[in-house]
mmCIF file of C-alpha atoms and ligand atoms in Angstrom:
data_model
loop_
_atom_site.group_PDB
_atom_site.id
_atom_site.type_symbol
_atom_site.label_atom_id
_atom_site.label_comp_id
_atom_site.label_asym_id
_atom_site.label_seq_id
_atom_site.Cartn_x
_atom_site.Cartn_y
_atom_site.Cartn_z
ATOM 1 C CA UNK A 4 -10.139 6.723 4.689
ATOM 2 C CA UNK A 5 -13.807 7.460 5.176
ATOM 3 C CA UNK A 6 -16.602 4.972 5.087
ATOM 4 C CA UNK A 7 -19.864 5.714 3.329
ATOM 5 C CA UNK A 8 -22.517 4.374 5.581
ATOM 6 C CA UNK A 9 -26.235 4.028 5.633
ATOM 7 C CA UNK A 10 -26.151 6.533 8.509
ATOM 8 C CA UNK A 11 -24.390 8.893 6.186
ATOM 9 C CA UNK A 12 -26.560 11.962 6.633
ATOM 10 C CA UNK A 13 -25.585 15.454 7.651
ATOM 11 C CA UNK A 14 -23.523 15.233 10.813
ATOM 12 C CA UNK A 15 -22.626 11.530 10.644
ATOM 13 C CA UNK A 16 -19.331 12.163 8.978
ATOM 14 C CA UNK A 17 -18.378 14.713 11.536
ATOM 15 C CA UNK A 18 -15.246 14.052 13.409
ATOM 16 C CA UNK A 19 -16.857 14.403 16.850
ATOM 17 C CA UNK A 20 -19.417 11.740 16.117
ATOM 18 C CA UNK A 21 -16.754 9.117 15.465
ATOM 19 C CA UNK A 22 -14.510 10.430 18.213
ATOM 20 C CA UNK A 23 -17.236 9.879 20.808
ATOM 21 C CA UNK A 24 -18.192 6.519 19.329
ATOM 22 C CA UNK A 25 -14.535 5.478 19.479
ATOM 23 C CA UNK A 26 -14.258 6.545 23.129
ATOM 24 C CA UNK A 27 -17.439 4.703 24.078
ATOM 25 C CA UNK A 28 -16.099 1.582 22.366
ATOM 26 C CA UNK A 29 -12.754 1.918 24.118
ATOM 27 C CA UNK A 30 -14.078 2.606 27.613
ATOM 28 C CA UNK A 31 -16.921 0.057 27.306
ATOM 29 C CA UNK A 32 -18.980 2.109 29.808
ATOM 30 C CA UNK A 33 -18.820 5.872 30.073
ATOM 31 C CA UNK A 34 -21.057 8.824 30.954
ATOM 32 C CA UNK A 35 -21.770 11.980 28.963
ATOM 33 C CA UNK A 36 -19.848 14.156 31.430
ATOM 34 C CA UNK A 37 -16.822 11.846 31.249
ATOM 35 C CA UNK A 38 -16.931 12.122 27.455
ATOM 36 C CA UNK A 39 -17.059 15.909 27.742
ATOM 37 C CA UNK A 40 -14.088 16.095 30.087
ATOM 38 C CA UNK A 41 -12.026 13.626 28.036
ATOM 39 C CA UNK A 42 -12.596 15.455 24.758
ATOM 40 C CA UNK A 43 -12.963 19.065 25.985
ATOM 41 C CA UNK A 44 -16.160 19.186 23.906
ATOM 42 C CA UNK A 45 -18.963 21.123 25.622
ATOM 43 C CA UNK A 46 -21.638 19.213 27.535
ATOM 44 C CA UNK A 47 -24.288 20.550 25.165
ATOM 45 C CA UNK A 48 -22.475 19.305 22.043
ATOM 46 C CA UNK A 49 -21.741 15.928 23.663
ATOM 47 C CA UNK A 50 -25.447 15.703 24.536
ATOM 48 C CA UNK A 51 -26.476 16.364 20.930
ATOM 49 C CA UNK A 52 -24.025 13.880 19.454
ATOM 50 C CA UNK A 53 -24.942 11.200 22.001
ATOM 51 C CA UNK A 54 -28.618 11.739 21.124
ATOM 52 C CA UNK A 55 -27.771 11.194 17.456
ATOM 53 C CA UNK A 56 -25.715 8.062 18.256
ATOM 54 C CA UNK A 57 -28.656 6.670 20.243
ATOM 55 C CA UNK A 58 -31.059 7.480 17.381
ATOM 56 C CA UNK A 59 -28.689 5.755 14.962
ATOM 57 C CA UNK A 60 -28.827 2.754 17.351
ATOM 58 C CA UNK A 61 -25.038 2.613 17.624
ATOM 59 C CA UNK A 62 -25.050 3.163 21.399
ATOM 60 C CA UNK A 63 -27.474 2.522 24.256
ATOM 61 C CA UNK A 64 -28.072 3.844 27.759
ATOM 62 C CA UNK A 65 -27.561 1.105 30.351
ATOM 63 C CA UNK A 66 -28.587 2.428 33.739
ATOM 64 C CA UNK A 67 -26.948 4.882 36.078
ATOM 65 C CA UNK A 68 -24.063 5.154 38.466
ATOM 66 C CA UNK A 69 -22.841 7.643 41.041
ATOM 67 C CA UNK A 70 -21.178 10.611 39.308
ATOM 68 C CA UNK A 71 -18.153 12.614 40.496
ATOM 69 C CA UNK A 72 -20.132 15.166 42.508
ATOM 70 C CA UNK A 73 -22.708 12.766 43.861
ATOM 71 C CA UNK A 74 -25.164 13.235 40.976
ATOM 72 C CA UNK A 75 -26.333 10.114 39.192
ATOM 73 C CA UNK A 76 -24.857 9.771 35.717
ATOM 74 C CA UNK A 77 -26.345 7.703 32.886
ATOM 75 C CA UNK A 78 -23.949 5.134 31.496
ATOM 76 C CA UNK A 79 -23.488 4.700 27.760
ATOM 77 C CA UNK A 80 -22.379 1.570 25.948
ATOM 78 C CA UNK A 81 -21.935 0.467 22.348
ATOM 79 C CA UNK A 82 -25.111 -1.191 21.071
ATOM 80 C CA UNK A 83 -23.571 -4.487 19.947
ATOM 81 C CA UNK A 84 -26.360 -5.208 17.477
ATOM 82 C CA UNK A 85 -26.569 -1.645 16.182
ATOM 83 C CA UNK A 86 -24.569 -2.715 13.156
ATOM 84 C CA UNK A 87 -22.918 -5.880 11.851
ATOM 85 C CA UNK A 88 -19.707 -6.672 10.083
ATOM 86 C CA UNK A 89 -18.996 -9.617 7.815
ATOM 87 C CA UNK A 90 -15.622 -11.109 8.726
ATOM 88 C CA UNK A 91 -13.801 -13.431 6.304
ATOM 89 C CA UNK A 92 -10.745 -15.358 7.459
ATOM 90 C CA UNK A 93 -8.733 -16.927 4.648
ATOM 91 C CA UNK A 94 -6.318 -19.493 6.027
ATOM 92 C CA UNK A 95 -4.467 -22.498 4.652
ATOM 93 C CA UNK A 96 -7.180 -24.710 3.091
ATOM 94 C CA UNK A 97 -10.032 -23.171 5.111
ATOM 95 C CA UNK A 98 -12.162 -20.083 4.718
ATOM 96 C CA UNK A 99 -14.407 -18.915 7.554
ATOM 97 C CA UNK A 100 -17.169 -16.386 7.018
ATOM 98 C CA UNK A 101 -19.122 -14.900 9.911
ATOM 99 C CA UNK A 102 -21.284 -12.021 10.838
ATOM 100 C CA UNK A 103 -20.067 -10.259 13.894
ATOM 101 C CA UNK A 104 -21.526 -7.642 16.264
ATOM 102 C CA UNK A 105 -19.904 -4.301 17.113
ATOM 103 C CA UNK A 106 -18.544 -5.825 20.322
ATOM 104 C CA UNK A 107 -16.861 -8.704 18.519
ATOM 105 C CA UNK A 108 -19.396 -11.497 19.096
ATOM 106 C CA UNK A 109 -19.823 -14.020 16.307
ATOM 107 C CA UNK A 110 -23.529 -14.472 15.555
ATOM 108 C CA UNK A 111 -23.298 -16.983 12.749
ATOM 109 C CA UNK A 112 -20.412 -18.620 10.986
ATOM 110 C CA UNK A 113 -19.803 -20.942 8.070
ATOM 111 C CA UNK A 114 -16.586 -22.662 7.014
ATOM 112 C CA UNK A 115 -15.569 -24.195 3.755
ATOM 113 C CA UNK A 116 -12.452 -25.934 2.604
ATOM 114 C CA UNK A 117 -10.564 -25.110 -0.533
ATOM 115 C CA UNK A 118 -7.463 -26.316 -2.233
ATOM 116 C CA UNK A 119 -4.595 -23.822 -2.290
ATOM 117 C CA UNK A 120 -3.816 -25.009 -5.817
ATOM 118 C CA UNK A 121 -7.209 -23.784 -7.053
ATOM 119 C CA UNK A 122 -7.128 -20.529 -9.038
ATOM 120 C CA UNK A 123 -7.815 -17.428 -6.942
ATOM 121 C CA UNK A 124 -10.849 -16.480 -9.095
ATOM 122 C CA UNK A 125 -12.554 -19.745 -8.212
ATOM 123 C CA UNK A 126 -11.946 -19.208 -4.497
ATOM 124 C CA UNK A 127 -13.144 -15.579 -4.641
ATOM 125 C CA UNK A 128 -16.364 -16.780 -6.270
ATOM 126 C CA UNK A 129 -16.859 -19.221 -3.411
ATOM 127 C CA UNK A 130 -16.302 -16.406 -0.895
ATOM 128 C CA UNK A 131 -18.852 -14.192 -2.669
ATOM 129 C CA UNK A 132 -21.386 -17.041 -2.713
ATOM 130 C CA UNK A 133 -20.705 -17.784 0.963
ATOM 131 C CA UNK A 134 -21.268 -14.153 1.970
ATOM 132 C CA UNK A 135 -24.446 -13.934 -0.108
ATOM 133 C CA UNK A 136 -25.844 -17.058 1.524
ATOM 134 C CA UNK A 137 -24.938 -15.825 5.023
ATOM 135 C CA UNK A 138 -26.615 -12.460 4.360
ATOM 136 C CA UNK A 139 -29.716 -14.108 2.899
ATOM 137 C CA UNK A 140 -30.139 -15.978 6.199
ATOM 138 C CA UNK A 141 -30.232 -12.680 8.106
ATOM 139 C CA UNK A 142 -33.454 -10.710 8.557
ATOM 140 C CA UNK A 143 -33.868 -7.787 6.148
ATOM 141 C CA UNK A 144 -33.515 -5.362 9.053
ATOM 142 C CA UNK A 145 -30.243 -6.971 10.167
ATOM 143 C CA UNK A 146 -28.873 -7.211 6.624
ATOM 144 C CA UNK A 147 -29.399 -3.470 6.221
ATOM 145 C CA UNK A 148 -27.152 -2.900 9.223
ATOM 146 C CA UNK A 149 -24.064 -4.443 7.611
ATOM 147 C CA UNK A 150 -21.244 -1.891 7.668
ATOM 148 C CA UNK A 151 -18.728 -3.627 5.440
ATOM 149 C CA UNK A 152 -16.839 -6.840 4.766
ATOM 150 C CA UNK A 153 -13.412 -7.362 6.357
ATOM 151 C CA UNK A 154 -10.979 -9.934 4.997
ATOM 152 C CA UNK A 155 -7.952 -11.309 6.801
ATOM 153 C CA UNK A 156 -5.332 -13.130 4.742
ATOM 154 C CA UNK A 157 -1.850 -14.541 5.391
ATOM 155 C CA UNK A 158 0.146 -12.667 2.775
ATOM 156 C CA UNK A 159 1.168 -9.294 1.450
ATOM 157 C CA UNK A 160 -1.754 -7.004 0.671
ATOM 158 C CA UNK A 161 -1.711 -3.480 -0.760
ATOM 159 C CA UNK A 162 -3.499 -0.770 1.221
ATOM 160 C CA UNK A 163 -6.036 0.755 0.855
ATOM 161 C CA UNK A 164 -6.780 -0.794 -2.538
ATOM 162 C CA UNK A 165 -6.805 -4.324 -1.105
ATOM 163 C CA UNK A 166 -4.937 -6.183 -3.770
ATOM 164 C CA UNK A 167 -3.329 -9.452 -2.702
ATOM 165 C CA UNK A 168 0.288 -8.979 -3.795
ATOM 166 C CA UNK A 169 1.431 -12.435 -2.856
ATOM 167 C CA UNK A 170 0.442 -15.370 -0.664
ATOM 168 C CA UNK A 171 3.447 -17.705 -0.898
ATOM 169 C CA UNK A 172 1.550 -20.777 0.357
ATOM 170 C CA UNK A 173 -1.250 -20.348 -2.220
ATOM 171 C CA UNK A 174 0.840 -19.148 -5.185
ATOM 172 C CA UNK A 175 -1.602 -16.223 -5.505
ATOM 173 C CA UNK A 176 -0.146 -13.062 -7.020
ATOM 174 C CA UNK A 177 -1.711 -9.662 -7.785
ATOM 175 C CA UNK A 178 -5.320 -10.605 -7.052
ATOM 176 C CA UNK A 179 -7.644 -7.540 -6.787
ATOM 177 C CA UNK A 180 -9.780 -9.158 -4.089
ATOM 178 C CA UNK A 181 -11.280 -5.917 -2.764
ATOM 179 C CA UNK A 182 -12.313 -4.626 -6.173
ATOM 180 C CA UNK A 183 -13.768 -8.005 -7.142
ATOM 181 C CA UNK A 184 -15.838 -8.555 -3.989
ATOM 182 C CA UNK A 185 -17.002 -4.949 -3.860
ATOM 183 C CA UNK A 186 -18.353 -5.307 -7.383
ATOM 184 C CA UNK A 187 -19.908 -8.728 -6.716
ATOM 185 C CA UNK A 188 -21.509 -7.852 -3.377
ATOM 186 C CA UNK A 189 -21.989 -4.085 -3.292
ATOM 187 C CA UNK A 190 -20.465 -3.811 0.198
ATOM 188 C CA UNK A 191 -17.413 -1.862 1.224
ATOM 189 C CA UNK A 192 -14.513 -4.255 1.598
ATOM 190 C CA UNK A 193 -11.337 -4.005 3.674
ATOM 191 C CA UNK A 194 -8.496 -6.474 3.211
ATOM 192 C CA UNK A 195 -5.363 -6.776 5.296
ATOM 193 C CA UNK A 196 -2.766 -9.169 6.617
ATOM 194 C CA UNK A 197 -3.953 -11.600 9.306
ATOM 195 C CA UNK A 198 -1.378 -10.512 11.905
ATOM 196 C CA UNK A 199 -2.692 -6.943 11.797
ATOM 197 C CA UNK A 200 -6.220 -8.322 12.053
ATOM 198 C CA UNK A 201 -5.225 -10.345 15.132
ATOM 199 C CA UNK A 202 -3.621 -7.333 16.838
ATOM 200 C CA UNK A 203 -6.666 -5.150 16.094
ATOM 201 C CA UNK A 204 -9.057 -7.815 17.380
ATOM 202 C CA UNK A 205 -7.183 -8.203 20.670
ATOM 203 C CA UNK A 206 -6.851 -4.399 20.954
ATOM 204 C CA UNK A 207 -10.570 -3.824 20.440
ATOM 205 C CA UNK A 208 -12.045 -6.837 22.239
ATOM 206 C CA UNK A 209 -9.371 -8.980 23.875
ATOM 207 C CA UNK A 210 -6.252 -8.986 26.003
ATOM 208 C CA UNK A 211 -4.629 -5.852 24.497
ATOM 209 C CA UNK A 212 -7.393 -3.326 25.205
ATOM 210 C CA UNK A 213 -5.298 -1.287 27.626
ATOM 211 C CA UNK A 214 -2.225 -0.900 25.383
ATOM 212 C CA UNK A 215 -2.048 1.862 22.789
ATOM 213 C CA UNK A 216 1.574 1.037 21.844
ATOM 214 C CA UNK A 217 1.659 -2.628 20.998
ATOM 215 C CA UNK A 218 3.234 -5.266 18.791
ATOM 216 C CA UNK A 219 1.852 -8.654 17.785
ATOM 217 C CA UNK A 220 4.437 -11.325 17.034
ATOM 218 C CA UNK A 221 2.831 -14.219 15.175
ATOM 219 C CA UNK A 222 4.538 -17.592 14.783
ATOM 220 C CA UNK A 223 2.939 -20.252 12.649
ATOM 221 C CA UNK A 224 4.051 -21.683 9.323
ATOM 222 C CA UNK A 225 5.787 -18.301 8.922
ATOM 223 C CA UNK A 226 6.678 -15.421 11.235
ATOM 224 C CA UNK A 227 5.122 -11.965 11.032
ATOM 225 C CA UNK A 228 4.381 -8.988 13.203
ATOM 226 C CA UNK A 229 2.019 -6.037 13.394
ATOM 227 C CA UNK A 230 2.774 -2.738 15.071
ATOM 228 C CA UNK A 231 0.467 -0.213 16.692
ATOM 229 C CA UNK A 232 1.765 3.172 17.839
ATOM 230 C CA UNK A 233 -0.586 5.453 19.749
ATOM 231 C CA UNK A 234 -3.541 3.313 18.603
ATOM 232 C CA UNK A 235 -2.597 3.643 14.922
ATOM 233 C CA UNK A 236 -1.546 0.610 12.894
ATOM 234 C CA UNK A 237 1.754 1.242 11.106
ATOM 235 C CA UNK A 238 1.785 0.134 7.480
ATOM 236 C CA UNK A 239 4.917 1.462 5.821
ATOM 237 C CA UNK A 240 5.218 2.487 2.188
ATOM 238 C CA UNK A 241 4.032 -0.876 0.783
ATOM 239 C CA UNK A 242 1.865 -2.013 3.679
ATOM 240 C CA UNK A 243 4.515 -4.608 4.570
ATOM 241 C CA UNK A 244 5.816 -3.007 7.748
ATOM 242 C CA UNK A 245 6.334 -5.742 10.326
ATOM 243 C CA UNK A 246 7.443 -8.542 7.986
ATOM 244 C CA UNK A 247 10.188 -9.489 10.409
ATOM 245 C CA UNK A 248 10.199 -13.189 9.487
ATOM 246 C CA UNK A 249 12.739 -12.438 6.780
ATOM 247 C CA UNK A 250 15.094 -10.302 8.857
ATOM 248 C CA UNK A 251 18.521 -11.893 8.633
ATOM 249 C CA UNK A 252 19.684 -13.144 12.022
ATOM 250 C CA UNK A 253 22.508 -15.372 10.849
ATOM 251 C CA UNK A 254 24.067 -14.710 7.404
ATOM 252 C CA UNK A 255 25.531 -18.245 7.545
ATOM 253 C CA UNK A 256 22.331 -19.865 8.795
ATOM 254 C CA UNK A 257 19.899 -22.322 7.235
ATOM 255 C CA UNK A 258 18.331 -21.711 3.835
ATOM 256 C CA UNK A 259 14.946 -19.979 4.160
ATOM 257 C CA UNK A 260 12.120 -20.636 1.683
ATOM 258 C CA UNK A 261 12.686 -17.070 0.453
ATOM 259 C CA UNK A 262 16.057 -18.205 -0.921
ATOM 260 C CA UNK A 263 18.170 -16.348 1.648
ATOM 261 C CA UNK A 264 20.145 -17.600 4.627
ATOM 262 C CA UNK A 265 19.396 -17.398 8.345
ATOM 263 C CA UNK A 266 16.116 -15.431 8.321
ATOM 264 C CA UNK A 267 14.424 -15.154 11.735
ATOM 265 C CA UNK A 268 11.753 -17.617 10.653
ATOM 266 C CA UNK A 269 14.287 -20.373 9.929
ATOM 267 C CA UNK A 270 14.649 -20.632 13.743
ATOM 268 C CA UNK A 271 11.022 -20.233 14.717
ATOM 269 C CA UNK A 272 8.329 -21.275 12.286
ATOM 270 C CA UNK A 273 6.793 -24.730 11.952
ATOM 271 C CA UNK A 274 7.453 -25.155 8.220
ATOM 272 C CA UNK A 275 11.194 -24.443 8.642
ATOM 273 C CA UNK A 276 11.466 -26.694 11.712
ATOM 274 C CA UNK A 277 9.702 -29.453 9.739
ATOM 275 C CA UNK A 278 12.139 -28.967 6.872
ATOM 276 C CA UNK A 279 15.193 -29.065 9.121
ATOM 277 C CA UNK A 280 14.089 -32.075 11.187
ATOM 278 C CA UNK A 281 12.376 -33.874 8.291
ATOM 279 C CA UNK A 282 9.453 -34.564 10.644
ATOM 280 C CA UNK A 283 5.977 -33.105 11.017
ATOM 281 C CA UNK A 284 5.572 -30.451 13.681
ATOM 282 C CA UNK A 285 3.335 -32.852 15.662
ATOM 283 C CA UNK A 286 6.168 -35.410 15.678
ATOM 284 C CA UNK A 287 8.552 -32.699 16.890
ATOM 285 C CA UNK A 288 6.064 -31.869 19.629
ATOM 286 C CA UNK A 289 5.747 -35.522 20.754
ATOM 287 C CA UNK A 290 9.514 -35.963 20.694
ATOM 288 C CA UNK A 291 9.869 -32.813 22.778
ATOM 289 C CA UNK A 292 7.327 -34.126 25.307
ATOM 290 C CA UNK A 293 9.336 -37.372 25.534
ATOM 291 C CA UNK A 294 12.506 -35.378 26.160
ATOM 292 C CA UNK A 295 14.272 -36.492 22.969
ATOM 293 C CA UNK A 296 17.576 -34.635 22.765
ATOM 294 C CA UNK A 297 17.256 -33.306 19.225
ATOM 295 C CA UNK A 298 13.733 -31.976 19.843
ATOM 296 C CA UNK A 299 14.687 -30.314 23.148
ATOM 297 C CA UNK A 300 17.600 -28.703 21.327
ATOM 298 C CA UNK A 301 15.614 -27.337 18.387
ATOM 299 C CA UNK A 302 12.806 -25.971 20.588
ATOM 300 C CA UNK A 303 15.396 -24.512 22.989
ATOM 301 C CA UNK A 304 17.030 -22.782 20.039
ATOM 302 C CA UNK A 305 13.628 -21.485 18.882
ATOM 303 C CA UNK A 306 13.080 -20.027 22.337
ATOM 304 C CA UNK A 307 16.461 -18.234 22.354
ATOM 305 C CA UNK A 308 15.691 -16.661 18.992
ATOM 306 C CA UNK A 309 12.205 -15.737 20.148
ATOM 307 C CA UNK A 310 13.820 -13.875 23.063
ATOM 308 C CA UNK A 311 16.155 -12.132 20.610
ATOM 309 C CA UNK A 312 13.278 -11.221 18.302
ATOM 310 C CA UNK A 313 11.399 -9.672 21.237
ATOM 311 C CA UNK A 314 14.416 -7.699 22.445
ATOM 312 C CA UNK A 315 14.907 -6.344 18.902
ATOM 313 C CA UNK A 316 11.212 -5.430 18.671
ATOM 314 C CA UNK A 317 11.442 -3.588 21.997
ATOM 315 C CA UNK A 318 14.460 -1.576 20.771
ATOM 316 C CA UNK A 319 12.796 -0.743 17.497
ATOM 317 C CA UNK A 320 9.233 0.123 18.528
ATOM 318 C CA UNK A 321 9.254 0.657 22.297
ATOM 319 C CA UNK A 322 5.828 -0.959 22.820
ATOM 320 C CA UNK A 323 4.270 -1.384 26.249
ATOM 321 C CA UNK A 324 3.122 -4.891 25.327
ATOM 322 C CA UNK A 325 3.940 -7.684 22.889
ATOM 323 C CA UNK A 326 1.130 -10.070 21.974
ATOM 324 C CA UNK A 327 2.450 -13.583 21.277
ATOM 325 C CA UNK A 328 0.145 -15.405 18.884
ATOM 326 C CA UNK A 329 -0.009 -18.218 16.362
ATOM 327 C CA UNK A 330 -0.087 -22.024 16.241
ATOM 328 C CA UNK A 331 3.531 -22.476 17.383
ATOM 329 C CA UNK A 332 2.843 -20.543 20.589
ATOM 330 C CA UNK A 333 -0.259 -22.709 21.176
ATOM 331 C CA UNK A 334 1.521 -25.975 20.436
ATOM 332 C CA UNK A 335 4.691 -25.243 22.426
ATOM 333 C CA UNK A 336 3.735 -23.478 25.689
ATOM 334 C CA UNK A 337 7.393 -23.910 26.722
ATOM 335 C CA UNK A 338 8.232 -21.105 24.272
ATOM 336 C CA UNK A 339 6.532 -18.540 26.493
ATOM 337 C CA UNK A 340 7.526 -19.993 29.870
ATOM 338 C CA UNK A 341 9.833 -17.461 31.601
ATOM 339 C CA UNK A 342 10.105 -15.670 28.261
ATOM 340 C CA UNK A 343 9.705 -12.302 30.020
ATOM 341 C CA UNK A 344 12.903 -12.938 32.027
ATOM 342 C CA UNK A 345 14.764 -14.185 28.963
ATOM 343 C CA UNK A 346 13.754 -11.149 26.862
ATOM 344 C CA UNK A 347 14.635 -8.794 29.705
ATOM 345 C CA UNK A 348 18.099 -10.370 29.942
ATOM 346 C CA UNK A 349 18.621 -9.837 26.230
ATOM 347 C CA UNK A 350 17.153 -6.356 25.805
ATOM 348 C CA UNK A 351 19.179 -3.158 26.028
ATOM 349 C CA UNK A 352 19.380 -2.260 29.753
ATOM 350 C CA UNK A 353 17.435 1.054 29.688
ATOM 351 C CA UNK A 354 14.455 -0.806 28.219
ATOM 352 C CA UNK A 355 14.396 -3.599 30.776
ATOM 353 C CA UNK A 356 11.000 -4.162 32.412
ATOM 354 C CA UNK A 357 9.445 -1.612 30.050
ATOM 355 C CA UNK A 358 7.074 -4.120 28.432
ATOM 356 C CA UNK A 359 4.572 -6.912 29.085
ATOM 357 C CA UNK A 360 4.257 -10.168 27.186
ATOM 358 C CA UNK A 361 0.588 -10.989 26.592
ATOM 359 C CA UNK A 362 -1.270 -14.017 25.214
ATOM 360 C CA UNK A 363 -4.414 -13.751 23.056
ATOM 361 C CA UNK A 364 -7.848 -13.948 24.596
ATOM 362 C CA UNK A 365 -10.261 -14.392 21.719
ATOM 363 C CA UNK A 366 -9.622 -18.030 20.816
ATOM 364 C CA UNK A 367 -10.944 -20.014 17.882
ATOM 365 C CA UNK A 368 -12.926 -17.193 16.282
ATOM 366 C CA UNK A 369 -9.961 -14.795 16.268
ATOM 367 C CA UNK A 370 -9.687 -14.951 12.447
ATOM 368 C CA UNK A 371 -13.215 -13.760 11.673
ATOM 369 C CA UNK A 372 -13.274 -11.398 14.654
ATOM 370 C CA UNK A 373 -9.939 -9.994 13.434
ATOM 371 C CA UNK A 374 -11.332 -9.510 9.944
ATOM 372 C CA UNK A 375 -14.257 -7.570 11.368
ATOM 373 C CA UNK A 376 -11.894 -5.586 13.610
ATOM 374 C CA UNK A 377 -10.243 -4.313 10.400
ATOM 375 C CA UNK A 378 -13.581 -2.779 9.439
ATOM 376 C CA UNK A 379 -14.370 -1.431 12.892
ATOM 377 C CA UNK A 380 -10.923 0.140 13.177
ATOM 378 C CA UNK A 381 -11.471 2.090 9.959
ATOM 379 C CA UNK A 382 -15.028 2.958 10.906
ATOM 380 C CA UNK A 383 -13.988 4.359 14.292
ATOM 381 C CA UNK A 384 -11.052 6.363 13.008
HETATM 382 ZN ZN1 LIG B 9 13.534 -15.656 4.457
#
């Protein structure tokens, strides 16, 4: 996938240009000679490309430090305001739209509520209007620096054509969101599942920066995962790789909302726990805090299955870290307490102690930052 950019002249498309930009992003601070030795590209070529990146305002020089052989080396960094990304986070009842810098800082954000029963076309119109109003508040110079629009959504999305295949909670099916917004706005648009967006955001700007083989396990009103191998997101044939919420863990288990029995998410996600206990998840949480037997039991069971899910993930993908994200993890910190030991007890012996469990770093803006990380990931590839 290539991105047509405003900087799209002569050498901009060249592989080396994006390779160096990617390395500068990844290392945060790096010198020209370090870039040359990492890439085996000659010092002269690195010098030329770096000059171009500085002219394109994508990177900046930020002082000097002692080099390997005692010579002072100039340090390069991404220029956070060299370009902007519009990030759109579509969640249950709320849509957040923000413009975000190249280092993942949210400059300006607006939220609006919508009703999941509203037709998708109506909601897409509201998104287009929201983006237009956000862009019209930017200076002309800043608006010209917008790379693309990234959209994060909890559902199945086709890739790269960005069609929403299904969002069970919204009853949206086959919505060509990318095509529609591209036509309405004239920007490039990238759309993907919110768990992938979360993993990319933490990998680019948060707690997962150092891991190139990583999995994000997300537990909210459903369960999903995203998988990164050697810095590449895995998508599978239908861009649904990682939909582990509907893996059968107990063929005689509880009925899942997908119509099957004993899916992983029947043990873990808030909507299934609410269904089984006939109480809201907040009530379950209070009852757990008060030590009520039934609540301690159901959360204890969730934790056992979380340990199992992690040990299965480790066997399947051999990641060096698993990011644990989503509202259930935030609401029930007990789920992650000693979870490393539990998962290690359950995992196949040769893989014991081969992985870290990591919590997210980005916080409340993770949805819009994740949406913009989708764009940046494609741009840097
Ligand atoms: Zn299911």
